[in-house]
Amino acid sequence: MTTDCLFCKMVSGQIKPNTVYEDDDMLVFKDINPQAPVHVLIIPKKHIATLNDLGQGDAQLIGKMFLKAVKIAKDSGVAESGFRIIMNCNADAGQSVFHVHLHLLGGRFLRWPPG
Ligand code: AMP
Ligand code: ZN
């Protein structure tokens, strides 16, 4: 827990997100500014600021988050039409919340390459 981190405040319950799923390791909630009909964020409960801060010990955690994103894509009905999983790291990628998170986007055609 990092006290000035928005997503840590969601993990602690200080701020209530629109939660889609929760377990001991992760929290999944709807993005407040959705960029597609399906846009959820999958975050670890553990504070990790950026992808650069991941360690070997986080491999299973990140794998679980990835698999959960795919499950939510299936449950949301976008698995067959297609979806995108994105993790932004630092300024050039536009990371705005410094607590690692995975975006799941789907439900519309997603252009490539992004921005
Ligand atoms: P990034 O730009 O990759 O760091 O993504 C941060 C995401 O967090 C953005 O898509 C924001 O819309 C989203 N976000 C910021 N504040 C909130 C909030 N209070 N509840 C849900 N999503 C949020
Ligand atoms: Zn945090």
Tab-separated table of N, CA and C and ligand atoms in Angstrom:
chain	number	residue	atom	x	y	z
A	1	MET	N	0.854	-1.211	0.000
A	1	MET	CA	0.000	0.000	0.000
A	1	MET	C	0.880	1.248	0.000
A	2	THR	N	0.646	2.097	-0.962
A	2	THR	CA	1.318	3.392	-1.013
A	2	THR	C	0.222	4.431	-0.823
A	3	THR	N	0.332	5.255	0.191
A	3	THR	CA	-0.809	6.070	0.617
A	3	THR	C	-1.301	7.048	-0.438
A	4	ASP	N	-0.411	7.541	-1.298
A	4	ASP	CA	-0.867	8.528	-2.281
A	4	ASP	C	-1.189	7.902	-3.634
A	5	CYS	N	-1.352	6.581	-3.663
A	5	CYS	CA	-1.629	5.896	-4.926
A	5	CYS	C	-3.138	5.655	-5.070
A	6	LEU	N	-3.718	6.149	-6.163
A	6	LEU	CA	-5.161	6.017	-6.407
A	6	LEU	C	-5.611	4.553	-6.385
A	7	PHE	N	-4.868	3.694	-7.052
A	7	PHE	CA	-5.314	2.298	-7.141
A	7	PHE	C	-5.121	1.562	-5.807
A	8	CYS	N	-4.103	1.940	-5.025
A	8	CYS	CA	-3.980	1.367	-3.672
A	8	CYS	C	-5.184	1.765	-2.821
A	9	LYS	N	-5.700	2.969	-3.035
A	9	LYS	CA	-6.891	3.413	-2.293
A	9	LYS	C	-8.109	2.575	-2.681
A	10	MET	N	-8.144	2.112	-3.894
A	10	MET	CA	-9.236	1.222	-4.324
A	10	MET	C	-9.069	-0.154	-3.676
A	11	VAL	N	-7.843	-0.628	-3.616
A	11	VAL	CA	-7.571	-1.935	-2.985
A	11	VAL	C	-7.958	-1.885	-1.498
A	12	SER	N	-7.651	-0.770	-0.834
A	12	SER	CA	-7.936	-0.668	0.614
A	12	SER	C	-9.402	-0.351	0.887
A	13	GLY	N	-10.157	0.065	-0.139
A	13	GLY	CA	-11.573	0.375	0.048
A	13	GLY	C	-11.837	1.835	0.351
A	14	GLN	N	-10.771	2.634	0.398
A	14	GLN	CA	-10.907	4.072	0.662
A	14	GLN	C	-11.680	4.759	-0.471
A	15	ILE	N	-11.443	4.291	-1.694
A	15	ILE	CA	-12.200	4.742	-2.864
A	15	ILE	C	-12.869	3.502	-3.440
A	16	LYS	N	-14.153	3.626	-3.771
A	16	LYS	CA	-14.900	2.458	-4.262
A	16	LYS	C	-14.998	2.501	-5.787
A	17	PRO	N	-14.296	1.589	-6.461
A	17	PRO	CA	-14.429	1.532	-7.919
A	17	PRO	C	-15.682	0.747	-8.294
A	18	ASN	N	-15.977	0.708	-9.577
A	18	ASN	CA	-17.077	-0.113	-10.094
A	18	ASN	C	-16.506	-1.520	-10.318
A	19	THR	N	-16.513	-2.318	-9.257
A	19	THR	CA	-15.787	-3.597	-9.263
A	19	THR	C	-16.496	-4.661	-10.077
A	20	VAL	N	-15.702	-5.361	-10.880
A	20	VAL	CA	-16.180	-6.446	-11.732
A	20	VAL	C	-15.774	-7.794	-11.135
A	21	TYR	N	-14.610	-7.826	-10.483
A	21	TYR	CA	-14.075	-9.084	-9.944
A	21	TYR	C	-13.016	-8.733	-8.896
A	22	GLU	N	-12.912	-9.604	-7.885
A	22	GLU	CA	-11.879	-9.411	-6.865
A	22	GLU	C	-11.472	-10.759	-6.300
A	23	ASP	N	-10.187	-10.950	-6.060
A	23	ASP	CA	-9.719	-12.101	-5.278
A	23	ASP	C	-8.532	-11.640	-4.423
A	24	ASP	N	-7.807	-12.582	-3.860
A	24	ASP	CA	-6.717	-12.211	-2.946
A	24	ASP	C	-5.598	-11.445	-3.640
A	25	ASP	N	-5.462	-11.647	-4.938
A	25	ASP	CA	-4.317	-11.107	-5.677
A	25	ASP	C	-4.619	-9.870	-6.496
A	26	MET	N	-5.873	-9.748	-6.942
A	26	MET	CA	-6.168	-8.691	-7.928
A	26	MET	C	-7.548	-8.091	-7.737
A	27	LEU	N	-7.713	-6.932	-8.357
A	27	LEU	CA	-8.996	-6.228	-8.379
A	27	LEU	C	-9.248	-5.847	-9.840
A	28	VAL	N	-10.490	-6.015	-10.271
A	28	VAL	CA	-10.868	-5.657	-11.642
A	28	VAL	C	-12.053	-4.702	-11.555
A	29	PHE	N	-11.946	-3.568	-12.254
A	29	PHE	CA	-13.031	-2.582	-12.197
A	29	PHE	C	-13.142	-1.863	-13.535
A	30	LYS	N	-14.307	-1.216	-13.740
A	30	LYS	CA	-14.550	-0.505	-14.995
A	30	LYS	C	-13.745	0.781	-15.029
A	31	ASP	N	-13.146	1.057	-16.176
A	31	ASP	CA	-12.405	2.309	-16.343
A	31	ASP	C	-13.394	3.478	-16.275
A	32	ILE	N	-13.005	4.531	-15.589
A	32	ILE	CA	-13.881	5.692	-15.394
A	32	ILE	C	-14.082	6.478	-16.699
A	33	ASN	N	-13.173	6.299	-17.636
A	33	ASN	CA	-13.225	7.016	-18.924
A	33	ASN	C	-13.073	5.988	-20.048
A	34	PRO	N	-14.129	5.177	-20.239
A	34	PRO	CA	-13.993	4.025	-21.140
A	34	PRO	C	-13.712	4.420	-22.595
A	35	GLN	N	-12.786	3.703	-23.191
A	35	GLN	CA	-12.382	3.953	-24.584
A	35	GLN	C	-12.990	2.936	-25.537
A	36	ALA	N	-13.821	2.059	-25.018
A	36	ALA	CA	-14.493	1.034	-25.819
A	36	ALA	C	-15.675	0.541	-24.991
A	37	PRO	N	-16.649	-0.141	-25.639
A	37	PRO	CA	-17.804	-0.640	-24.871
A	37	PRO	C	-17.385	-1.510	-23.680
A	38	VAL	N	-16.349	-2.314	-23.853
A	38	VAL	CA	-15.757	-3.031	-22.722
A	38	VAL	C	-14.401	-2.392	-22.439
A	39	HIS	N	-14.245	-1.811	-21.266
A	39	HIS	CA	-12.942	-1.259	-20.869
A	39	HIS	C	-12.811	-1.433	-19.366
A	40	VAL	N	-12.098	-2.468	-18.970
A	40	VAL	CA	-11.867	-2.706	-17.549
A	40	VAL	C	-10.368	-2.677	-17.277
A	41	LEU	N	-10.041	-2.411	-16.024
A	41	LEU	CA	-8.650	-2.403	-15.571
A	41	LEU	C	-8.455	-3.567	-14.612
A	42	ILE	N	-7.400	-4.313	-14.817
A	42	ILE	CA	-7.035	-5.422	-13.931
A	42	ILE	C	-5.781	-4.970	-13.200
A	43	ILE	N	-5.854	-4.876	-11.878
A	43	ILE	CA	-4.696	-4.397	-11.109
A	43	ILE	C	-4.297	-5.431	-10.054
A	44	PRO	N	-3.004	-5.525	-9.768
A	44	PRO	CA	-2.590	-6.371	-8.635
A	44	PRO	C	-2.908	-5.642	-7.339
A	45	LYS	N	-3.227	-6.375	-6.276
A	45	LYS	CA	-3.453	-5.715	-4.986
A	45	LYS	C	-2.150	-5.158	-4.435
A	46	LYS	N	-1.066	-5.816	-4.796
A	46	LYS	CA	0.269	-5.363	-4.388
A	46	LYS	C	0.656	-4.120	-5.203
A	47	HIS	N	1.218	-3.123	-4.543
A	47	HIS	CA	1.654	-1.930	-5.273
A	47	HIS	C	2.942	-2.209	-6.042
A	48	ILE	N	2.845	-2.089	-7.350
A	48	ILE	CA	4.022	-2.154	-8.232
A	48	ILE	C	3.854	-0.941	-9.147
A	49	ALA	N	4.798	-0.020	-9.137
A	49	ALA	CA	4.592	1.264	-9.813
A	49	ALA	C	4.530	1.128	-11.335
A	50	THR	N	5.506	0.452	-11.921
A	50	THR	CA	5.543	0.330	-13.384
A	50	THR	C	6.022	-1.074	-13.757
A	51	LEU	N	5.922	-1.389	-15.029
A	51	LEU	CA	6.413	-2.688	-15.503
A	51	LEU	C	7.906	-2.831	-15.223
A	52	ASN	N	8.616	-1.711	-15.182
A	52	ASN	CA	10.058	-1.758	-14.901
A	52	ASN	C	10.366	-2.262	-13.493
A	53	ASP	N	9.355	-2.254	-12.642
A	53	ASP	CA	9.559	-2.657	-11.246
A	53	ASP	C	9.164	-4.109	-10.984
A	54	LEU	N	8.750	-4.815	-12.023
A	54	LEU	CA	8.377	-6.224	-11.847
A	54	LEU	C	9.608	-7.057	-11.545
A	55	GLY	N	9.431	-8.053	-10.674
A	55	GLY	CA	10.503	-9.002	-10.389
A	55	GLY	C	10.110	-10.396	-10.823
A	56	GLN	N	11.081	-11.310	-10.746
A	56	GLN	CA	10.808	-12.710	-11.108
A	56	GLN	C	9.643	-13.267	-10.298
A	57	GLY	N	9.553	-12.821	-9.048
A	57	GLY	CA	8.507	-13.314	-8.154
A	57	GLY	C	7.105	-12.870	-8.543
A	58	ASP	N	6.995	-11.955	-9.490
A	58	ASP	CA	5.688	-11.453	-9.920
A	58	ASP	C	5.151	-12.196	-11.141
A	59	ALA	N	5.914	-13.167	-11.635
A	59	ALA	CA	5.534	-13.837	-12.885
A	59	ALA	C	4.154	-14.496	-12.789
A	60	GLN	N	3.908	-15.183	-11.689
A	60	GLN	CA	2.622	-15.880	-11.558
A	60	GLN	C	1.473	-14.875	-11.425
A	61	LEU	N	1.712	-13.812	-10.678
A	61	LEU	CA	0.700	-12.762	-10.494
A	61	LEU	C	0.302	-12.155	-11.841
A	62	ILE	N	1.282	-11.782	-12.633
A	62	ILE	CA	0.991	-11.164	-13.931
A	62	ILE	C	0.294	-12.179	-14.853
A	63	GLY	N	0.711	-13.424	-14.782
A	63	GLY	CA	0.062	-14.471	-15.575
A	63	GLY	C	-1.403	-14.632	-15.192
A	64	LYS	N	-1.679	-14.599	-13.887
A	64	LYS	CA	-3.068	-14.719	-13.415
A	64	LYS	C	-3.912	-13.541	-13.891
A	65	MET	N	-3.327	-12.351	-13.848
A	65	MET	CA	-4.064	-11.163	-14.305
A	65	MET	C	-4.386	-11.275	-15.789
A	66	PHE	N	-3.441	-11.770	-16.547
A	66	PHE	CA	-3.633	-11.934	-17.993
A	66	PHE	C	-4.761	-12.934	-18.273
A	67	LEU	N	-4.704	-14.065	-17.569
A	67	LEU	CA	-5.738	-15.088	-17.768
A	67	LEU	C	-7.109	-14.571	-17.340
A	68	LYS	N	-7.145	-13.770	-16.280
A	68	LYS	CA	-8.427	-13.187	-15.846
A	68	LYS	C	-8.963	-12.234	-16.903
A	69	ALA	N	-8.090	-11.466	-17.525
A	69	ALA	CA	-8.525	-10.554	-18.588
A	69	ALA	C	-9.172	-11.341	-19.728
A	70	VAL	N	-8.572	-12.453	-20.093
A	70	VAL	CA	-9.137	-13.273	-21.179
A	70	VAL	C	-10.494	-13.848	-20.756
A	71	LYS	N	-10.595	-14.269	-19.504
A	71	LYS	CA	-11.874	-14.804	-18.996
A	71	LYS	C	-12.957	-13.727	-19.048
A	72	ILE	N	-12.605	-12.502	-18.659
A	72	ILE	CA	-13.581	-11.406	-18.681
A	72	ILE	C	-13.958	-11.069	-20.124
A	73	ALA	N	-12.994	-11.135	-21.033
A	73	ALA	CA	-13.297	-10.916	-22.453
A	73	ALA	C	-14.317	-11.953	-22.920
A	74	LYS	N	-14.115	-13.198	-22.551
A	74	LYS	CA	-15.068	-14.256	-22.927
A	74	LYS	C	-16.431	-14.003	-22.295
A	75	ASP	N	-16.435	-13.707	-20.998
A	75	ASP	CA	-17.703	-13.488	-20.285
A	75	ASP	C	-18.443	-12.259	-20.811
A	76	SER	N	-17.698	-11.281	-21.346
A	76	SER	CA	-18.307	-10.046	-21.858
A	76	SER	C	-18.760	-10.194	-23.300
A	77	GLY	N	-18.465	-11.327	-23.904
A	77	GLY	CA	-18.926	-11.588	-25.265
A	77	GLY	C	-18.087	-10.956	-26.354
A	78	VAL	N	-16.836	-10.560	-26.027
A	78	VAL	CA	-15.999	-9.920	-27.047
A	78	VAL	C	-14.838	-10.820	-27.493
A	79	ALA	N	-14.769	-12.023	-26.963
A	79	ALA	CA	-13.618	-12.886	-27.268
A	79	ALA	C	-13.575	-13.255	-28.749
A	80	GLU	N	-14.717	-13.517	-29.334
A	80	GLU	CA	-14.738	-13.937	-30.740
A	80	GLU	C	-14.567	-12.754	-31.682
A	81	SER	N	-15.177	-11.620	-31.363
A	81	SER	CA	-15.037	-10.435	-32.232
A	81	SER	C	-13.636	-9.850	-32.102
A	82	GLY	N	-13.059	-9.950	-30.912
A	82	GLY	CA	-11.680	-9.496	-30.696
A	82	GLY	C	-11.566	-8.501	-29.567
A	83	PHE	N	-10.400	-8.436	-29.000
A	83	PHE	CA	-10.149	-7.520	-27.885
A	83	PHE	C	-8.661	-7.225	-27.832
A	84	ARG	N	-8.317	-6.264	-26.988
A	84	ARG	CA	-6.905	-5.893	-26.834
A	84	ARG	C	-6.580	-5.771	-25.346
A	85	ILE	N	-5.393	-6.243	-24.986
A	85	ILE	CA	-4.873	-6.107	-23.627
A	85	ILE	C	-3.645	-5.204	-23.714
A	86	ILE	N	-3.649	-4.162	-22.900
A	86	ILE	CA	-2.589	-3.137	-22.995
A	86	ILE	C	-2.032	-2.841	-21.601
A	87	MET	N	-0.727	-2.695	-21.528
A	87	MET	CA	-0.102	-2.180	-20.310
A	87	MET	C	0.818	-1.034	-20.730
A	88	ASN	N	0.540	0.150	-20.241
A	88	ASN	CA	1.363	1.313	-20.565
A	88	ASN	C	2.464	1.465	-19.522
A	89	CYS	N	3.661	1.782	-19.993
A	89	CYS	CA	4.785	1.972	-19.060
A	89	CYS	C	5.452	3.327	-19.281
A	90	ASN	N	5.313	4.194	-18.268
A	90	ASN	CA	6.004	5.483	-18.222
A	90	ASN	C	5.517	6.480	-19.286
A	91	ALA	N	6.205	7.598	-19.394
A	91	ALA	CA	5.680	8.778	-20.083
A	91	ALA	C	5.381	8.558	-21.561
A	92	ASP	N	6.288	7.948	-22.300
A	92	ASP	CA	6.076	7.813	-23.745
A	92	ASP	C	4.871	6.941	-24.073
A	93	ALA	N	4.497	6.070	-23.169
A	93	ALA	CA	3.313	5.218	-23.387
A	93	ALA	C	2.062	5.831	-22.769
A	94	GLY	N	2.210	6.972	-22.102
A	94	GLY	CA	1.054	7.663	-21.535
A	94	GLY	C	0.564	7.095	-20.221
A	95	GLN	N	1.437	6.397	-19.484
A	95	GLN	CA	0.999	5.879	-18.181
A	95	GLN	C	0.636	7.052	-17.275
A	96	SER	N	-0.562	7.022	-16.716
A	96	SER	CA	-1.012	8.135	-15.873
A	96	SER	C	-1.228	7.725	-14.423
A	97	VAL	N	-1.419	6.439	-14.170
A	97	VAL	CA	-1.532	5.947	-12.789
A	97	VAL	C	-0.370	4.985	-12.558
A	98	PHE	N	0.444	5.320	-11.564
A	98	PHE	CA	1.688	4.562	-11.361
A	98	PHE	C	1.494	3.425	-10.363
A	99	HIS	N	0.606	2.534	-10.760
A	99	HIS	CA	0.341	1.254	-10.090
A	99	HIS	C	-0.017	0.354	-11.270
A	100	VAL	N	0.816	-0.638	-11.518
A	100	VAL	CA	0.681	-1.487	-12.715
A	100	VAL	C	-0.775	-1.894	-12.938
A	101	HIS	N	-1.212	-1.803	-14.173
A	101	HIS	CA	-2.569	-2.228	-14.520
A	101	HIS	C	-2.621	-2.667	-15.963
A	102	LEU	N	-3.538	-3.548	-16.202
A	102	LEU	CA	-3.741	-4.105	-17.525
A	102	LEU	C	-5.102	-3.602	-18.002
A	103	HIS	N	-5.129	-2.981	-19.190
A	103	HIS	CA	-6.398	-2.553	-19.785
A	103	HIS	C	-6.936	-3.698	-20.639
A	104	LEU	N	-8.216	-3.989	-20.495
A	104	LEU	CA	-8.913	-4.873	-21.437
A	104	LEU	C	-9.911	-4.014	-22.203
A	105	LEU	N	-9.725	-3.971	-23.531
A	105	LEU	CA	-10.595	-3.172	-24.396
A	105	LEU	C	-11.244	-4.079	-25.430
A	106	GLY	N	-12.542	-3.893	-25.640
A	106	GLY	CA	-13.224	-4.683	-26.667
A	106	GLY	C	-14.603	-4.132	-26.944
A	107	GLY	N	-15.252	-4.716	-27.945
A	107	GLY	CA	-16.616	-4.315	-28.287
A	107	GLY	C	-16.690	-3.314	-29.413
A	108	ARG	N	-15.543	-2.967	-29.980
A	108	ARG	CA	-15.513	-2.132	-31.196
A	108	ARG	C	-14.240	-2.469	-31.954
A	109	PHE	N	-14.152	-2.030	-33.231
A	109	PHE	CA	-12.920	-2.247	-33.984
A	109	PHE	C	-11.826	-1.352	-33.402
A	110	LEU	N	-10.681	-1.940	-33.134
A	110	LEU	CA	-9.560	-1.213	-32.530
A	110	LEU	C	-8.473	-1.032	-33.585
A	111	ARG	N	-8.205	0.210	-33.936
A	111	ARG	CA	-7.214	0.497	-34.980
A	111	ARG	C	-5.809	0.081	-34.544
A	112	TRP	N	-4.971	-0.168	-35.550
A	112	TRP	CA	-3.576	-0.491	-35.293
A	112	TRP	C	-2.705	0.234	-36.305
A	113	PRO	N	-1.569	0.806	-35.940
A	113	PRO	CA	-1.038	0.850	-34.573
A	113	PRO	C	-1.753	1.887	-33.714
A	114	PRO	N	-1.713	1.689	-32.384
A	114	PRO	CA	-2.331	2.686	-31.493
A	114	PRO	C	-1.493	3.961	-31.487
A	115	GLY	N	-2.118	5.047	-31.160
A	115	GLY	CA	-1.623	6.408	-31.027
A	115	GLY	C	-0.202	6.783	-31.329
B	1	AMP	P1	-2.900	4.585	-17.869
B	1	AMP	O1	-3.053	5.864	-18.647
B	1	AMP	O2	-2.464	3.404	-18.687
B	1	AMP	O3	-2.056	4.792	-16.634
B	1	AMP	O4	-4.373	4.199	-17.394
B	1	AMP	C1	-4.976	4.725	-16.261
B	1	AMP	C2	-6.454	4.515	-16.426
B	1	AMP	O5	-7.066	4.711	-15.173
B	1	AMP	C3	-7.122	5.469	-17.417
B	1	AMP	O6	-7.727	4.721	-18.470
B	1	AMP	C4	-8.153	6.195	-16.559
B	1	AMP	O7	-9.354	6.465	-17.240
B	1	AMP	C5	-8.338	5.235	-15.413
B	1	AMP	N1	-8.800	5.833	-14.179
B	1	AMP	C6	-8.315	6.951	-13.577
B	1	AMP	N2	-8.992	7.198	-12.452
B	1	AMP	C7	-9.929	6.224	-12.330
B	1	AMP	C8	-10.956	5.934	-11.372
B	1	AMP	N3	-11.169	6.702	-10.301
B	1	AMP	N4	-11.744	4.835	-11.585
B	1	AMP	C9	-11.540	4.055	-12.661
B	1	AMP	N5	-10.590	4.276	-13.588
B	1	AMP	C10	-9.796	5.344	-13.428
B	2	ZN	ZN	-0.592	1.497	-5.662
